[in-house]
């Protein structure tokens, strides 16, 4: 049986179309802007399509900002390290929250949620002092350490919810067979939690990517450590902004992330717990 | 060798008590079934034996050693869960091999032991499958395979058959009994199905609301239920109960006033009751016969269930609306009819107002 009637389907697709238009139109315009010659952008009346469009900006960017490649690498590198570091803390913490009873469990969970309400910006000055006293300013660590710290609470909440859905009997059964906690975590829980881990990983990665900018411009002054969102400011000159190249550089910067996501997507939908318990 | 003794086990969850002073001794190689209605604490008791749950007070002894706070692996037990608890990401082979991998068994030995278990359970051609690709019965066997491969001293089963269809359940019942004989191990089996309990057990422990009602052989429970609860729980269809006031007590038994038949002497060993006290009198449906004299218990037939070999007759008797009789063969009765039923006085079970049984004097000999 069909789940939706024809009319319902039309509304459904209409809704999706409206949503997608709002989401994707800026990206489309970004792409179009990157194709136009600079003077074209300020032409009046505004022309959506013209004959002198080209991919010229995509080759010019590397000359205007010689470190662009490095910035892109830094961005992906920082986001990856942040995600990795974040997961190292999230996995054991989420597992403990999902499975053990201990004093202060609810309070600490609530606290984590509370921490999330403080945007990183509020804490910039104390963080700056902290990082300075640890001698981390102007290093990669200056960006990924606070980055990971801010992502851990959300990660714990997300993964905890996922781990709680894994039938406890699986762990008890392994426990009876003599497996240690770590063995159970490694051989039973984590393999089953792969979809959840990917979700949390992806969320952390996106989070890390988005917050880079703030940490980069406050805690780092070394050009060669700058991530793309900060580095891209070099397209903003004293006199003018090279809009078309700026757009082109942004798109190029997104591509590696996009590829990773396309690759991971199939794991996100795959259910892995089939056949674990009856029913 | 593996004996299991439970000594005065009490269990509280927070402020509610779910097990009350349970004490039993299970002998080596015995097949013991814990049976009782849902929520009576069977799983909790089994988990206490397994070491998954702590006792609030009392002791669990295996082979005479107190293991109340020992890790499951030190107890030498293995357990099959109410849900099968198979690892969905591992193949059947790896599922069965899991306990051996944990114990770091050498590869060749592991291979051999898994193959042997698979052979016993007829899973040899399924070893590469994932649990998700198996039928319920096969999953069940994988779960059993995982528990036998480690060669534990005591096997624990928590309602392993409850999710199978009736035919498969019957089949698995026989297989488990065979397995018990071939493995020569002590087994504790939890179920709420009294048929499973009766057919497989050496001895049955009946639990009700966390209290031990009776522990004995199936036939003991059937012929000599110690309480009204056990009498009603064991046997299918259920025992019928009538209230009857006690007229007199003497050395031959108790004399009661039964509906429709009147005064009747029931041959039981009386426990202290007062004259005129209300007693519960029970009679099993299979102990009722069609009367040939036109006297006996008058039953107004409402529903007939003809099973071929026997006929179940449901109807109202006096003020008891759900009275059941099991008559031999394709009995000559019709719905709406009034039939008279005969019972041998010795077939009656008598309980005092607290539900405690009086021992019956004349019962069929129990075969050992
Ligand atoms: N972890 C727990 N916390 C609190 N109460 C519990 C817990 N586990 C079980 N109980 C309670 O203990 C009682 C016995 O539960 P148990 O699971 O042993 O019943 P059972 O006899 O196995 O029932 P079923 O046949 O339905 O499986 C129930 O009233 C249940 O609510
Ligand atoms: Mg249970």
mmCIF file of C-alpha atoms and ligand atoms in Angstrom, chain A residues 101, chain B residues 13-14 16 18 36-45 53 82 158-159 190-192 207, ligand 1:
data_model
loop_
_atom_site.group_PDB
_atom_site.id
_atom_site.type_symbol
_atom_site.label_atom_id
_atom_site.label_comp_id
_atom_site.label_asym_id
_atom_site.label_seq_id
_atom_site.Cartn_x
_atom_site.Cartn_y
_atom_site.Cartn_z
ATOM 1 C CA UNK A 101 24.283 4.687 37.044
ATOM 2 C CA UNK B 13 14.584 -3.182 43.394
ATOM 3 C CA UNK B 14 14.798 0.142 45.182
ATOM 4 C CA UNK B 16 9.961 -2.913 46.106
ATOM 5 C CA UNK B 18 10.501 -8.905 44.024
ATOM 6 C CA UNK B 36 5.246 -18.797 37.089
ATOM 7 C CA UNK B 37 3.095 -16.071 35.626
ATOM 8 C CA UNK B 38 4.568 -12.971 34.024
ATOM 9 C CA UNK B 39 6.308 -10.642 36.445
ATOM 10 C CA UNK B 40 6.719 -13.174 39.243
ATOM 11 C CA UNK B 41 10.493 -12.791 39.309
ATOM 12 C CA UNK B 42 11.740 -15.749 37.242
ATOM 13 C CA UNK B 43 14.106 -13.715 35.112
ATOM 14 C CA UNK B 44 15.356 -11.835 38.142
ATOM 15 C CA UNK B 45 16.155 -15.074 39.942
ATOM 16 C CA UNK B 53 22.073 -9.100 39.350
ATOM 17 C CA UNK B 82 14.845 -14.202 26.560
ATOM 18 C CA UNK B 158 15.394 -17.598 29.911
ATOM 19 C CA UNK B 159 12.224 -18.429 27.982
ATOM 20 C CA UNK B 190 12.769 -20.307 32.903
ATOM 21 C CA UNK B 191 9.341 -20.301 31.313
ATOM 22 C CA UNK B 192 5.823 -19.143 31.976
ATOM 23 C CA UNK B 207 6.987 -18.993 41.720
HETATM 24 N N1 LIG C 1 15.785 -3.534 36.842
HETATM 25 C C1 LIG C 1 14.617 -3.513 37.493
HETATM 26 N N2 LIG C 1 14.257 -2.456 38.243
HETATM 27 C C2 LIG C 1 13.094 -2.439 38.911
HETATM 28 N N3 LIG C 1 12.191 -3.435 38.887
HETATM 29 C C3 LIG C 1 12.486 -4.528 38.158
HETATM 30 C C4 LIG C 1 13.709 -4.626 37.420
HETATM 31 N N4 LIG C 1 13.727 -5.824 36.785
HETATM 32 C C5 LIG C 1 12.573 -6.428 37.123
HETATM 33 N N5 LIG C 1 11.821 -5.666 37.942
HETATM 34 C C6 LIG C 1 10.534 -6.036 38.532
HETATM 35 O O1 LIG C 1 10.684 -7.286 39.134
HETATM 36 C C7 LIG C 1 9.546 -8.099 38.927
HETATM 37 C C8 LIG C 1 9.959 -9.408 38.352
HETATM 38 O O2 LIG C 1 10.466 -9.223 37.046
HETATM 39 P P1 LIG C 1 11.013 -10.413 36.184
HETATM 40 O O3 LIG C 1 11.571 -9.829 34.936
HETATM 41 O O4 LIG C 1 11.912 -11.245 36.989
HETATM 42 O O5 LIG C 1 9.677 -11.205 35.844
HETATM 43 P P2 LIG C 1 9.493 -12.530 34.994
HETATM 44 O O6 LIG C 1 8.938 -13.544 35.918
HETATM 45 O O7 LIG C 1 10.729 -12.866 34.280
HETATM 46 O O8 LIG C 1 8.353 -12.096 33.979
HETATM 47 P P3 LIG C 1 8.174 -12.470 32.428
HETATM 48 O O9 LIG C 1 7.547 -13.813 32.374
HETATM 49 O O10 LIG C 1 7.238 -11.410 31.969
HETATM 50 O O11 LIG C 1 9.506 -12.406 31.785
HETATM 51 C C9 LIG C 1 8.619 -7.295 38.036
HETATM 52 O O12 LIG C 1 7.608 -6.760 38.833
HETATM 53 C C10 LIG C 1 9.486 -6.208 37.467
HETATM 54 O O13 LIG C 1 8.737 -5.047 37.290
#
